[in-house]
Tab-separated table of C-alpha atoms in Angstrom:
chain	number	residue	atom	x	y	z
A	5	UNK	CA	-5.206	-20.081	-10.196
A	6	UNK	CA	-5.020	-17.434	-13.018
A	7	UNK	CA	-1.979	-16.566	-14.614
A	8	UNK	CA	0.361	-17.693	-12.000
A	9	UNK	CA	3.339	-19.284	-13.928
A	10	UNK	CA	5.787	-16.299	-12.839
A	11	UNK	CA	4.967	-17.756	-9.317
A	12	UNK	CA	8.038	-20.877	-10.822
A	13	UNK	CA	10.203	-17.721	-10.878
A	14	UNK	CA	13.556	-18.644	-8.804
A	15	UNK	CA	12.081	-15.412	-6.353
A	16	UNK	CA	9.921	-17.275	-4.576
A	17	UNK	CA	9.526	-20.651	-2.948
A	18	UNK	CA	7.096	-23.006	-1.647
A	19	UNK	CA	5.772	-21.627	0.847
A	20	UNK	CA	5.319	-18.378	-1.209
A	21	UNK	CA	2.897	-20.635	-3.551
A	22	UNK	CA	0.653	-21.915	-0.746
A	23	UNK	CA	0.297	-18.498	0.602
A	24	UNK	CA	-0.579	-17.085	-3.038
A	25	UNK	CA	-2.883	-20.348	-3.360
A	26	UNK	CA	-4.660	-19.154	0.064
A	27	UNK	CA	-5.358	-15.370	-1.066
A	28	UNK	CA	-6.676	-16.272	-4.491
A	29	UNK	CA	-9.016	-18.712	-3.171
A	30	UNK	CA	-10.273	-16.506	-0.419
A	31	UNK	CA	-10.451	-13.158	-2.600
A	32	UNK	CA	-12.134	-15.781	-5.276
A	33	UNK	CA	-14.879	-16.241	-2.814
A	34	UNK	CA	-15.013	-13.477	-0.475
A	35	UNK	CA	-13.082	-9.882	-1.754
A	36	UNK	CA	-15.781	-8.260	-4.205
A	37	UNK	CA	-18.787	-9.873	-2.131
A	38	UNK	CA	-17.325	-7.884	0.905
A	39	UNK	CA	-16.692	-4.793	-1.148
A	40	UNK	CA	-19.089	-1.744	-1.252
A	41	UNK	CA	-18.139	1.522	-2.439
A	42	UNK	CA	-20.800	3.449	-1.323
A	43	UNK	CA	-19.438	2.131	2.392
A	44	UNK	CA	-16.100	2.062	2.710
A	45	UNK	CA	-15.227	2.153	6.251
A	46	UNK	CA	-17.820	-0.673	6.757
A	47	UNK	CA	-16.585	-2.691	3.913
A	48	UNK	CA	-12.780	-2.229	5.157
A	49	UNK	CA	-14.282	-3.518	8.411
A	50	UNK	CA	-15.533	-5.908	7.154
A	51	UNK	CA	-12.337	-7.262	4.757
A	52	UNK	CA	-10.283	-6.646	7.686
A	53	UNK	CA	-12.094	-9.069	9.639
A	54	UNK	CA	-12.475	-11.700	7.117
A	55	UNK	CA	-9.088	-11.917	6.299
A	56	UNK	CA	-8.325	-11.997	9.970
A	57	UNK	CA	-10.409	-14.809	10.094
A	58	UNK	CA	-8.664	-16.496	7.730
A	59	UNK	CA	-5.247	-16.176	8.920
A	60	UNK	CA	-3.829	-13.726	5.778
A	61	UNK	CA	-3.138	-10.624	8.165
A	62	UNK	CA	-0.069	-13.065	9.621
A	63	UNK	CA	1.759	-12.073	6.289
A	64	UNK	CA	0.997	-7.953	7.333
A	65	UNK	CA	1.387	-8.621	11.099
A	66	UNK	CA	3.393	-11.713	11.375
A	67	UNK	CA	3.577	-13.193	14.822
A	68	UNK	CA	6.856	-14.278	15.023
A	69	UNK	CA	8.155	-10.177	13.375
A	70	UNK	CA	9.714	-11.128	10.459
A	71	UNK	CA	8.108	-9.266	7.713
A	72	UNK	CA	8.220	-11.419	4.369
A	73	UNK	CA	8.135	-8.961	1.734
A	74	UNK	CA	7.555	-11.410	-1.134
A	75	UNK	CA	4.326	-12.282	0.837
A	76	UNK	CA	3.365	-8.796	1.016
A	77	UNK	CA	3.622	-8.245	-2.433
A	78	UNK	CA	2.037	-11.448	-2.874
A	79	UNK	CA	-1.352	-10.661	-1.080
A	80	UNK	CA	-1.687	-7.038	-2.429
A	81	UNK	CA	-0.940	-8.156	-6.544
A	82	UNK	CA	-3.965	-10.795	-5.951
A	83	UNK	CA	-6.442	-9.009	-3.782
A	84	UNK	CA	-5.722	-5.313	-6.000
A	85	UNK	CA	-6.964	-7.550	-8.995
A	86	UNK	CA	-10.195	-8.714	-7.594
A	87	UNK	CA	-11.017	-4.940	-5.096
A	88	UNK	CA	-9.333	-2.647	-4.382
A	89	UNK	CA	-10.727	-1.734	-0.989
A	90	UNK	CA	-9.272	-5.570	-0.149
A	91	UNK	CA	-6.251	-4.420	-1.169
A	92	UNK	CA	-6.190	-1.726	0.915
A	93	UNK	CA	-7.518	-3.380	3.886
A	94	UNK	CA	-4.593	-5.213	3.839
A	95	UNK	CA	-2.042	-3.217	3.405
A	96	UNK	CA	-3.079	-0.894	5.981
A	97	UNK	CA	-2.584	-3.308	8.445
A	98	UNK	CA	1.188	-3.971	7.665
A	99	UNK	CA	2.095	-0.588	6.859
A	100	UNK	CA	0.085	1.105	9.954
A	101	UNK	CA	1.888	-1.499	12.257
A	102	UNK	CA	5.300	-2.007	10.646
A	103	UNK	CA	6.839	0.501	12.431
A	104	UNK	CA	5.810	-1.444	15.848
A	105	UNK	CA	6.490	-4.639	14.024
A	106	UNK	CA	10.312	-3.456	13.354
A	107	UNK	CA	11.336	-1.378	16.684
A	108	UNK	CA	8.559	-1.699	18.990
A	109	UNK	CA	8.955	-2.909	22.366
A	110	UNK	CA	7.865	-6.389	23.414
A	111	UNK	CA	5.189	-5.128	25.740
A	112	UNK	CA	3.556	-3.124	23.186
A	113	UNK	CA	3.996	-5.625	20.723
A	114	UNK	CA	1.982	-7.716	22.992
A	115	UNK	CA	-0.963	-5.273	23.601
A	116	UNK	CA	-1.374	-3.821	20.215
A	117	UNK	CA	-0.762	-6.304	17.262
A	118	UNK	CA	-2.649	-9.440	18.182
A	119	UNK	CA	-5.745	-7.473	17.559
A	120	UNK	CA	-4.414	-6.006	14.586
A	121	UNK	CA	-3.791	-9.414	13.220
A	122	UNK	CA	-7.001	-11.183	13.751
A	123	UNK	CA	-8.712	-7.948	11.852
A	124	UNK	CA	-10.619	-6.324	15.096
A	125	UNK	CA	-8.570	-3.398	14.946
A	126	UNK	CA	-7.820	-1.596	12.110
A	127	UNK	CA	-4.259	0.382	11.741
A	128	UNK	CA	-3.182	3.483	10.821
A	129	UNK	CA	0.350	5.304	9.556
A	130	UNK	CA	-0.382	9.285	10.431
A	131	UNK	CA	2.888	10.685	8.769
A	132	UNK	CA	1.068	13.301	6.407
A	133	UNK	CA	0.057	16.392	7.539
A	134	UNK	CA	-1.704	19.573	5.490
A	135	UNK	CA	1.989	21.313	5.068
A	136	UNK	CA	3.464	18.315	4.786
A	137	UNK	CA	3.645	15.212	2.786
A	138	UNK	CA	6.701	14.546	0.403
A	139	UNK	CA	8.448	17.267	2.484
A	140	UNK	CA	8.577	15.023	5.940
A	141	UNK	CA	11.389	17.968	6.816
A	142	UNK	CA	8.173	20.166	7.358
A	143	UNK	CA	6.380	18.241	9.600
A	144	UNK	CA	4.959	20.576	12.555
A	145	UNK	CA	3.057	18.410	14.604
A	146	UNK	CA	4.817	18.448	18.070
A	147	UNK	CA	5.531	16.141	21.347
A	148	UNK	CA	6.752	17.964	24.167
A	149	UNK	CA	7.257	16.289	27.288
A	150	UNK	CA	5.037	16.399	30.089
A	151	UNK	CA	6.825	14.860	32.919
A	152	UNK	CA	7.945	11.493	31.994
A	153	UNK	CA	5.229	11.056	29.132
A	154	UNK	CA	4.825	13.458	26.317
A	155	UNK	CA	1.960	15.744	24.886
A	156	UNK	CA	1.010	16.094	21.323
A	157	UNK	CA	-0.586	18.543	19.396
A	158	UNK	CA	-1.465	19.280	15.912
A	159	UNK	CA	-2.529	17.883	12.259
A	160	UNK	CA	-2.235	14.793	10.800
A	161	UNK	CA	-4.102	14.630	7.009
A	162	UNK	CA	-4.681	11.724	4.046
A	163	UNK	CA	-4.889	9.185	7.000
A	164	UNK	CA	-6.390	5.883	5.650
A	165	UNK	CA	-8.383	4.136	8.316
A	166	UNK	CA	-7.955	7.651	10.202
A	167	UNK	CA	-11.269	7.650	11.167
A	168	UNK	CA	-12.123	3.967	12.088
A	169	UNK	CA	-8.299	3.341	13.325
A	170	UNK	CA	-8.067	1.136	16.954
A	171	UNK	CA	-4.128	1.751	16.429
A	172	UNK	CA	-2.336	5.003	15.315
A	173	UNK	CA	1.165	5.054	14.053
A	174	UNK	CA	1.887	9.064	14.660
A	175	UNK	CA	4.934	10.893	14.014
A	176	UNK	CA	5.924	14.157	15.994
A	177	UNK	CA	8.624	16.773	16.054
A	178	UNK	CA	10.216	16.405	19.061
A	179	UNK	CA	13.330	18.562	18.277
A	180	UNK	CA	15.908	16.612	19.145
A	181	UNK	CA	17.905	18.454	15.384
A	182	UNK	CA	16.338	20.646	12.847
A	183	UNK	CA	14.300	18.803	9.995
A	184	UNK	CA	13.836	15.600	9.556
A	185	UNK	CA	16.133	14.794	12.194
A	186	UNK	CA	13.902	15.998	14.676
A	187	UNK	CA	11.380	13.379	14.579
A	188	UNK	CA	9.696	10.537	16.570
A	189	UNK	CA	7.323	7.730	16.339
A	190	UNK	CA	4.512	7.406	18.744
A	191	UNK	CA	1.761	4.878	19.118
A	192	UNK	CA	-1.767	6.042	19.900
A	193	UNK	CA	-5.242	4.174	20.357
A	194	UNK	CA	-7.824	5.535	17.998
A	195	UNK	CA	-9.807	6.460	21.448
A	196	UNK	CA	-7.182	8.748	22.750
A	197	UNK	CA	-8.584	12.135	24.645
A	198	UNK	CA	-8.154	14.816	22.589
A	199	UNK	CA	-7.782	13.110	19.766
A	200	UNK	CA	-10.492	14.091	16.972
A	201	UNK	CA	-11.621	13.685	13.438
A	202	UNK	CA	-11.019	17.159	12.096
A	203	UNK	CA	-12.821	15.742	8.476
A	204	UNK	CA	-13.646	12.743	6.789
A	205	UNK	CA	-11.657	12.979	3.145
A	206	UNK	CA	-13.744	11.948	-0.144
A	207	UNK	CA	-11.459	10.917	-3.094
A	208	UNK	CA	-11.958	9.554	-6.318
A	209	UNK	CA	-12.027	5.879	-5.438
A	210	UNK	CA	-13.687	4.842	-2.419
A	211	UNK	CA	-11.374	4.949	0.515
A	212	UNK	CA	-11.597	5.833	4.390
A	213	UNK	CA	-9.070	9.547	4.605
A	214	UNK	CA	-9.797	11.309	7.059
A	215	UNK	CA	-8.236	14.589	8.977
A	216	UNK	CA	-6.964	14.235	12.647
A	217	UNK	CA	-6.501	16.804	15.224
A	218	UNK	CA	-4.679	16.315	18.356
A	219	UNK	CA	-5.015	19.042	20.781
A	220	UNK	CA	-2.516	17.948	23.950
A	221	UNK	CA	-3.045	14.411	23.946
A	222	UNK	CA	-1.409	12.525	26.033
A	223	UNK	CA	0.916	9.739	24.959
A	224	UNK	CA	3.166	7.507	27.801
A	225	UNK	CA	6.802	7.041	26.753
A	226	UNK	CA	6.189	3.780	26.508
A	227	UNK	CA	4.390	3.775	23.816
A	228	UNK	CA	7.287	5.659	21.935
A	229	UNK	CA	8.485	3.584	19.060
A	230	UNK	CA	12.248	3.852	18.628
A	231	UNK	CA	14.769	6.651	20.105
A	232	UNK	CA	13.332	10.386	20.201
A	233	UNK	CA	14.856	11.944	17.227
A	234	UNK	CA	14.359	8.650	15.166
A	235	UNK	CA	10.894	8.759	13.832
A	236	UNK	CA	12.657	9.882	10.252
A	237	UNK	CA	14.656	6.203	10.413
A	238	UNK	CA	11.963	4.671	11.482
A	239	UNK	CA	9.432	5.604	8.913
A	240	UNK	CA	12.004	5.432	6.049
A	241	UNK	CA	12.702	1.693	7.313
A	242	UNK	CA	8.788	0.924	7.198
A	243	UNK	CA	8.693	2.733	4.016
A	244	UNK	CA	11.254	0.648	2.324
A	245	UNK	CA	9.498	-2.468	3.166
A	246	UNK	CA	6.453	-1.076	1.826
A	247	UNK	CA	7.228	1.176	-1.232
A	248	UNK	CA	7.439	-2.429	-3.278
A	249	UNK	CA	4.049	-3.265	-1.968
A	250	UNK	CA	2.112	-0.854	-3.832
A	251	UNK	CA	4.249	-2.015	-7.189
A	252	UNK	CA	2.248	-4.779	-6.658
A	253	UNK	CA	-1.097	-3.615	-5.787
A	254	UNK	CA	-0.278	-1.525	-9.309
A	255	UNK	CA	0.460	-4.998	-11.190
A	256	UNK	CA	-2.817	-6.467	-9.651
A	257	UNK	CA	-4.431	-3.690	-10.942
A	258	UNK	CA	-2.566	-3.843	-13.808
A	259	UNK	CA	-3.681	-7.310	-14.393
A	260	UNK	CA	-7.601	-6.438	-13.903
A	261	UNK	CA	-7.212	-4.420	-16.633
A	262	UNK	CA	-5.240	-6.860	-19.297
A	263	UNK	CA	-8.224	-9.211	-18.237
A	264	UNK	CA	-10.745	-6.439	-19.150
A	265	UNK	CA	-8.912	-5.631	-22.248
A	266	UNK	CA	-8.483	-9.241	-23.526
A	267	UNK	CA	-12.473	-9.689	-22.458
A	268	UNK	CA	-13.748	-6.763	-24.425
A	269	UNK	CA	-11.157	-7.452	-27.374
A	270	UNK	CA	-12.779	-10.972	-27.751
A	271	UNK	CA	-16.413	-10.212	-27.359
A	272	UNK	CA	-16.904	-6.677	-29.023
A	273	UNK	CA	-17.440	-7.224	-32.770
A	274	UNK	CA	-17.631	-4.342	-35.211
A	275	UNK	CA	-16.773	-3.926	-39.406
A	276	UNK	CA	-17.351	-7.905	-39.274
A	277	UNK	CA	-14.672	-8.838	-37.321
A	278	UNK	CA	-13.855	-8.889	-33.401
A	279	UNK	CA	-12.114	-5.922	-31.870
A	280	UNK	CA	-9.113	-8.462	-31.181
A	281	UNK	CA	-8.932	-8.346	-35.080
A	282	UNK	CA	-7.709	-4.560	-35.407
A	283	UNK	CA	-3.999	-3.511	-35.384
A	284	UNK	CA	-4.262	-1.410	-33.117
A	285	UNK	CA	-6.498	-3.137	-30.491
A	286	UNK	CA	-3.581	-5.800	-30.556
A	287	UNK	CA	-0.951	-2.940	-29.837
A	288	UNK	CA	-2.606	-2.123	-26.740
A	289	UNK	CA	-3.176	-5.240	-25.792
A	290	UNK	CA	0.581	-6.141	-26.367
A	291	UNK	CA	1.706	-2.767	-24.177
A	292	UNK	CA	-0.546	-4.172	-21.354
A	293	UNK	CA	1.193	-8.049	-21.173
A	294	UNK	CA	4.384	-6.095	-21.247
A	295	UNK	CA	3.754	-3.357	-18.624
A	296	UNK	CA	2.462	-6.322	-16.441
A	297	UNK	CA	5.728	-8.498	-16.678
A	298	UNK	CA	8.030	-5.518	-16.595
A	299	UNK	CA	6.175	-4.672	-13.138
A	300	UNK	CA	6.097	-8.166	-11.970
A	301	UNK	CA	10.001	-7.973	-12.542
A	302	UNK	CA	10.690	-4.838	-10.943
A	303	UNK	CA	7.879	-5.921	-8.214
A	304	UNK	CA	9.589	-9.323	-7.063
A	305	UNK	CA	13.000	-8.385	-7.506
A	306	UNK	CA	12.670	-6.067	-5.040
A	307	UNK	CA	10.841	-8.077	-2.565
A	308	UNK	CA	13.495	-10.837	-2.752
A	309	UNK	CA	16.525	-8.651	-2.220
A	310	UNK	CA	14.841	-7.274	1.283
A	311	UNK	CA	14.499	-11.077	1.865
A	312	UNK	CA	17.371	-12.028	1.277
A	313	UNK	CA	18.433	-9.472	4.116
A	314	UNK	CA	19.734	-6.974	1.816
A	315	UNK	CA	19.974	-3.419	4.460
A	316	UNK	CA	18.567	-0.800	1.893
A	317	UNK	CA	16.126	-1.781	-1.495
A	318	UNK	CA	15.325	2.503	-1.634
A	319	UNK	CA	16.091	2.188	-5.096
A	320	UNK	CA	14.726	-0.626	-6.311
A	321	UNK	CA	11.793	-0.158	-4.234
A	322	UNK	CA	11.384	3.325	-5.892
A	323	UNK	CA	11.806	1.763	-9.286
A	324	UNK	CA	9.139	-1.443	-8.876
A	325	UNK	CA	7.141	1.597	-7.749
A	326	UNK	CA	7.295	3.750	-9.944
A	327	UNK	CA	7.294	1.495	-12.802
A	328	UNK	CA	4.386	-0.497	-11.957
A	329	UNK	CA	1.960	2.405	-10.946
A	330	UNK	CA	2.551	4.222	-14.393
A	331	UNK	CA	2.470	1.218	-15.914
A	332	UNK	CA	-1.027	0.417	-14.688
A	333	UNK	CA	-2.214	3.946	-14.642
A	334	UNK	CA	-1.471	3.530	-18.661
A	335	UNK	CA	-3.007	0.392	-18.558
A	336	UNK	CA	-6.369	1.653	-17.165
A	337	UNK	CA	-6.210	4.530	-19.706
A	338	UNK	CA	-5.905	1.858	-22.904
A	339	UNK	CA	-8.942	-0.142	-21.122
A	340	UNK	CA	-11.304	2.630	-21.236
A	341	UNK	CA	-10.181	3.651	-24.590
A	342	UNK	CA	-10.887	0.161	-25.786
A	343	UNK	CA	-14.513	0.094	-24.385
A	344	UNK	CA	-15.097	3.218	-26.240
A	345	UNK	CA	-18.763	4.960	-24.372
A	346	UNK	CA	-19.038	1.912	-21.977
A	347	UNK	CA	-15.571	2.885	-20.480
A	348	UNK	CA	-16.490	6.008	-18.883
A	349	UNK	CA	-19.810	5.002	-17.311
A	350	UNK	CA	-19.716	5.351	-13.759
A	351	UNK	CA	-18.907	2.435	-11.892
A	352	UNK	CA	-18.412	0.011	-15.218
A	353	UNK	CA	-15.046	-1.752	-14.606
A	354	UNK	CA	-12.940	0.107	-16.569
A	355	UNK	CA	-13.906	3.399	-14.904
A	356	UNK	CA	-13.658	2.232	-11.374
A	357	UNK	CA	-10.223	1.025	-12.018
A	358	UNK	CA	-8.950	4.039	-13.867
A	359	UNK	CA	-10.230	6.073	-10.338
A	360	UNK	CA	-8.438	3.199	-8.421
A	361	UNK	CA	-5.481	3.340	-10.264
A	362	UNK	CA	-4.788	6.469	-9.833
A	363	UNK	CA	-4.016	7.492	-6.306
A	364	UNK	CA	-1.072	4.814	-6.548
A	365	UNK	CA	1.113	7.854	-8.924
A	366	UNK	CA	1.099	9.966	-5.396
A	367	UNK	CA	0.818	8.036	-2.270
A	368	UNK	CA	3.922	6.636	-0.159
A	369	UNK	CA	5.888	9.035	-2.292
A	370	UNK	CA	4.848	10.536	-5.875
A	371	UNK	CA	6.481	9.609	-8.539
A	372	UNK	CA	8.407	12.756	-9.170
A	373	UNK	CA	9.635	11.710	-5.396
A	374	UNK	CA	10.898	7.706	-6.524
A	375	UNK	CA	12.260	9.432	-9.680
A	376	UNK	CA	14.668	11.745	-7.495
A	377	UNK	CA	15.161	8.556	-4.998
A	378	UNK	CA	16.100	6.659	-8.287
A	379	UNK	CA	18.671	9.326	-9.872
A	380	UNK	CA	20.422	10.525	-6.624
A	381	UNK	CA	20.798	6.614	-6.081
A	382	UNK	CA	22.147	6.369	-9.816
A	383	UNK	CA	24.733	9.331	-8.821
A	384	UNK	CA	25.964	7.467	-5.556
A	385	UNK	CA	26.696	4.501	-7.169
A	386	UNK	CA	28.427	5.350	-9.758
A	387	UNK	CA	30.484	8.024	-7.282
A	388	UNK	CA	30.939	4.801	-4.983
């Protein structure tokens, strides 16, 4: 297994290592030979499956509903290393059924997540909207009731898997209080009636976004997820189990790109010497080992204090994001520089991880957003 001595840290334990043992052999063998970037919905399909098949998706979707966040982190920092669409494949799955994982109720449990689990159903979290992202305050898609059930109209945008999703996570205003108080969670089959794909979303590096339009569909109370007037808590709770996760799809990319560097260093000769031999080829290469263990800090630390039952990790969550993702993005940016021409060719590896890289600075909360998480957090604690 490659560079896994920080897996000895005192974070994790045994069971931690034979998980981490199970994804790098499987992404090993399977992750890039299931990857294609000119098909992404097939490929995360396709991932999705697999790693249903292989029993990793119990670490997104874990049977018995305890969420291990090391494990999370665990799966993303190895698969983000060898593709990112595996990377994503997984994650989706937690984060578009955490919400169900954490409040649902046991019959929906039942009907929804076993699917998700074995990879025949792909998941998605619909919590953006065209007006409304960082600002959840503004959200203005609505759930009014009809009868004892509700009816939901309006937008939902920068859905991963919204497209090719069996299982929506949705969140409506049902104005219970003004703002973000006036929220709730809903679950929705990808097949609901008058539910649409409004457009499918192209971005940098190959990922299935997609705009949704609900016009009056029909959703059965019991398929609400958590109080009405709770879909704020609720999402924050999923968030905070998942803001660390994409710290460490950031230090698996982050890692990709050390390899790269230390790759090119060694084999690129020029003015009689290898690359490695130059100053400042050394400095970069010394920035990247850094940036990765700083992450991989900031990364685990966080994961273990939400394991160890700790009620709130916004701010270190916030920081192992924000850290790692501008950390890699950095990263990325010193591996093209170091392959000079060859870095900017389409599709070389440095390129496709510098367009990989980069969505990580602005989903599941920019990183102007973690940095006001971090200092209001800063402020309270030193008030407290």
């Amino acid at each position: 297994m490659p560079d896994r001595d920080f897996l000895r840290w005192p974070f994790f334990d045994d069971a931690h290592r034979d998980y981490a043992a199970r994804v790098e052999e499987w992404a090993g063998r399977h992750a890039e030979a299931l990857t294609d970037h000119e098909d992404a919905e097939a490929s995360t399909r396709a991932l999705a499956r697999a790693m249903g098949e292989a029993g990793l998706l119990d670490a997104a979707v874990p049977p018995d509903g305890r969420l291990d966040v090391r494990k999370l982190c665990l799966a993303r920092d190895i698969l983000a290393r060898h593709s990112g669409l595996a990377d994503f494949a997984f994650a989706m799955q937690g984060l578009g059924t955490g919400a169900m994982t954490l409040f649902g109720a046991p019959e929906l449990r039942a009907k929804v997540l076993p699917e998700v689990r074995a990879g025949t159903s792909l998941a998605a979290f619909a919590l953006s909207e065209p007006e409304a992202g960082s600002d959840v305050a503004a959200l203005a898609t609505t759930a009014t009731r009809d009868g004892s059930d509700w009816r939901i109209t309006g937008e939902k945008s920068w859905i991963s898997n919204g497209a090719i999703a069996g299982s929506i996570l949705l969140f409506a205003r049902t104005g219970e209080a003004p703002g973000a108080r006036g929220l709730t969670a809903f679950w929705l089959p990808g097949d609901a009636e008058g539910l649409s794909v409004a457009e499918r979303i192209e971005v940098a590096a190959p990922h299935p976004l997609a705009r949704l339009r609900l016009d009056g569909v029909l959703v059965p109370d019991a398929h609400r997820i958590g109080a009405p007037g709770e879909g704020f808590k609720v999402a924050m709770a999923v968030l905070d189990v998942f803001r660390a996760t994409v710290g460490a799809a950031a230090l698996g990319f982050a890692r990709r790109g050390l390899d790269l560097l230390m790759d090119r260093a060694s084999g690129r000769r020029l003015f009689g010497a290898t690359l490695f031999d130059q100053q400042m080829t050394q400095a970069a290469i010394a920035d990247a080992a850094v940036a990765v263990e700083a992450s991989a800090l900031l990364v685990y630390r966080a994961a273990w204090l939400k394991d160890q039952g700790t009620p709130r990790v916004s701010r270190e969550a916030s920081m192992a994001k924000l850290h790692a993702t501008e950390a890699a993005f950095r990263v990325a940016d010193a591996c093209q520089q170091i392959h000079g021409g060859l870095g900017v060719v389409r599709d070389s590896g440095p390129e496709l991880l510098a367009r990989e890289v980069r969505a990580l600075r602005v989903y599941e909360g920019a990183s102007e957003i973690q940095r006001v998480v971090i200092a209001r957090a800063e402020r309270d604690r030193r008030a407290g």
